[in-house]
Coordinates of C-alpha atoms and ligand atoms in Angstrom, one line a residue:
M89 CA 67.6 131.3 113.0
H90 CA 68.6 131.8 116.5
I91 CA 70.8 129.5 118.4
H92 CA 70.7 129.3 122.0
K93 CA 73.3 130.9 123.8
Y94 CA 75.1 127.6 125.8
E95 CA 73.7 125.5 122.1
R96 CA 76.4 127.6 120.1
L97 CA 78.6 127.4 123.4
W98 CA 78.7 124.8 122.7
L99 CA 79.1 124.1 119.4
T100 CA 82.5 126.6 119.1
A101 CA 84.2 124.0 121.5
G102 CA 83.4 121.5 119.6
L103 CA 84.5 123.5 116.2
A104 CA 87.0 125.1 118.7
M105 CA 88.4 120.8 119.8
L106 CA 88.0 119.7 116.3
A107 CA 90.5 122.5 115.5
F108 CA 93.5 121.2 117.9
F109 CA 93.1 117.8 116.1
I110 CA 93.9 119.1 112.7
A111 CA 96.1 120.4 114.2
V112 CA 97.8 118.0 116.1
I113 CA 98.3 115.4 113.9
A114 CA 99.5 118.2 110.7
T115 CA 101.9 119.0 113.4
G116 CA 102.5 115.1 114.1
A117 CA 102.9 114.5 110.4
V118 CA 105.4 117.5 109.5
V119 CA 107.9 116.8 112.0
D120 CA 107.8 113.0 110.6
G121 CA 108.5 113.9 108.3
F122 CA 105.1 112.5 106.7
V123 CA 105.6 109.0 107.2
P124 CA 105.3 107.1 110.7
P125 CA 107.3 106.8 113.2
S126 CA 108.5 103.2 112.5
R127 CA 109.5 103.3 109.1
V128 CA 113.3 104.0 109.4
Q129 CA 113.9 103.2 105.6
T130 CA 112.5 102.8 102.3
I131 CA 113.5 100.1 99.5
D132 CA 113.1 98.7 95.8
P133 CA 110.4 96.6 97.2
T134 CA 110.1 94.1 94.0
K135 CA 114.4 93.9 95.0
V136 CA 114.2 92.2 98.4
A137 CA 116.0 89.2 97.5
Q138 CA 119.0 91.3 95.6
T139 CA 119.4 94.0 98.8
P140 CA 121.4 93.5 101.8
P141 CA 120.5 92.1 104.5
F142 CA 117.1 91.1 102.9
D143 CA 118.8 88.7 100.7
H144 CA 120.1 86.7 103.4
P145 CA 116.8 87.2 106.2
G146 CA 118.3 86.3 109.8
L147 CA 118.8 86.5 113.4
R148 CA 123.2 88.6 113.2
K149 CA 124.6 88.4 116.5
V150 CA 126.4 92.7 117.1
T151 CA 128.0 92.0 121.2
D152 CA 126.9 89.3 124.2
G153 CA 123.4 90.1 124.1
N154 CA 123.2 92.6 121.4
Y155 CA 121.4 91.0 118.8
E156 CA 119.5 92.5 114.9
A157 CA 116.7 89.9 113.4
Y158 CA 115.6 90.9 109.5
Y159 CA 112.4 89.4 108.7
V160 CA 111.5 89.1 105.1
A161 CA 106.7 89.2 105.4
Q162 CA 105.2 87.5 102.4
I163 CA 102.2 86.1 101.6
F164 CA 102.2 84.3 103.7
S165 CA 105.5 84.0 106.3
F166 CA 107.5 85.5 108.0
S167 CA 111.2 85.0 106.6
P168 CA 113.3 83.4 109.4
A169 CA 111.5 80.9 109.8
T170 CA 112.8 80.7 113.9
I171 CA 114.6 82.6 115.3
T172 CA 116.3 81.7 118.7
V173 CA 117.9 84.5 121.6
P174 CA 118.9 83.7 125.1
V175 CA 117.1 85.1 128.1
G176 CA 117.7 88.6 128.6
S177 CA 118.9 89.6 125.0
K178 CA 117.8 92.8 123.1
V179 CA 117.1 91.9 119.6
T180 CA 115.7 95.0 117.2
F181 CA 114.0 93.5 114.3
Y182 CA 113.6 95.5 111.2
V183 CA 111.0 94.2 108.3
T184 CA 109.9 94.5 105.1
S185 CA 107.5 93.2 102.9
S186 CA 107.8 91.7 99.1
D187 CA 104.8 91.4 98.5
V188 CA 101.9 93.3 100.1
E189 CA 101.3 95.0 103.7
H190 CA 101.5 92.8 106.4
G191 CA 101.2 93.0 110.6
F192 CA 104.5 91.6 112.6
S193 CA 103.7 91.4 115.8
I194 CA 104.1 89.1 118.6
P195 CA 101.5 89.7 121.5
E196 CA 102.6 90.4 124.4
T197 CA 105.8 91.9 124.3
G198 CA 104.9 95.8 122.6
V199 CA 107.1 94.1 119.9
N200 CA 103.8 95.5 117.3
T201 CA 104.5 97.5 113.5
M202 CA 103.2 97.4 110.1
V203 CA 104.8 96.1 107.1
T204 CA 104.7 98.0 104.5
P205 CA 106.3 96.7 101.1
G206 CA 109.0 100.5 100.7
W207 CA 109.3 100.6 103.3
V208 CA 111.6 98.5 106.2
S209 CA 109.9 98.9 109.9
S210 CA 111.8 98.5 113.7
V211 CA 110.8 98.1 116.8
S212 CA 113.0 96.8 119.8
H213 CA 112.4 94.5 121.8
T214 CA 114.1 92.5 125.7
F215 CA 113.3 88.7 126.1
N216 CA 113.3 88.5 130.0
K217 CA 111.8 85.8 129.9
P218 CA 112.5 82.1 128.2
G219 CA 109.7 80.4 126.3
T220 CA 108.3 80.3 122.1
F221 CA 107.1 84.0 121.2
L222 CA 104.5 84.0 118.5
L223 CA 105.4 85.6 115.5
I224 CA 102.2 86.9 114.0
C225 CA 101.3 88.7 111.0
N226 CA 98.4 90.6 112.5
E227 CA 97.2 92.9 109.2
Y228 CA 94.7 91.1 106.6
C229 CA 96.7 90.3 103.8
G230 CA 95.1 87.4 101.9
A231 CA 94.0 84.0 102.1
G232 CA 96.3 82.3 104.1
H233 CA 96.4 85.6 106.6
Q234 CA 96.1 83.5 109.4
L235 CA 98.6 80.6 108.9
M236 CA 101.7 84.2 108.9
A237 CA 103.1 83.7 111.5
S238 CA 107.8 82.7 112.9
K239 CA 108.7 82.2 116.9
V240 CA 111.5 83.8 118.5
E241 CA 112.6 80.8 120.8
V242 CA 114.3 81.8 123.9
Q243 CA 116.3 79.9 126.2
Ligands
LIG396 CU1 100.3 88.5 106.1 CU2 98.6 88.7 107.6

């Protein structure tokens, strides 16, 4: 079978790109220990309600303007339902799930992570604008998925 010179060139370039992409993915996986970057620690998903700090989900003040917020995602709600922080606060969110895969997203802030049972996901954001921010589940998790939301009040 005859393969035209240019066709062979394009085939070679295509295969080289494939090999390059696979190498990039493999390197990323090895460097991050086969764990997506936002998963900071593991947790027993059947014991979330007994595992500190997730036995008392909510907001903790670290220093002035610096907060940590611990969330449990479950079908079909987030605990806590609302947190309130002053304008300019940096909030580090720690989220885990006690049942299935959920999402954790605050549109227009860059806060967006998946919430996988067995893992604690973490993401930080500084709230420089006052207002009520909707925190939603953006990963389909069942019949009540569209009802799964919580609020961040910035005053
Ligand atoms: Cu939780 Cu969708």
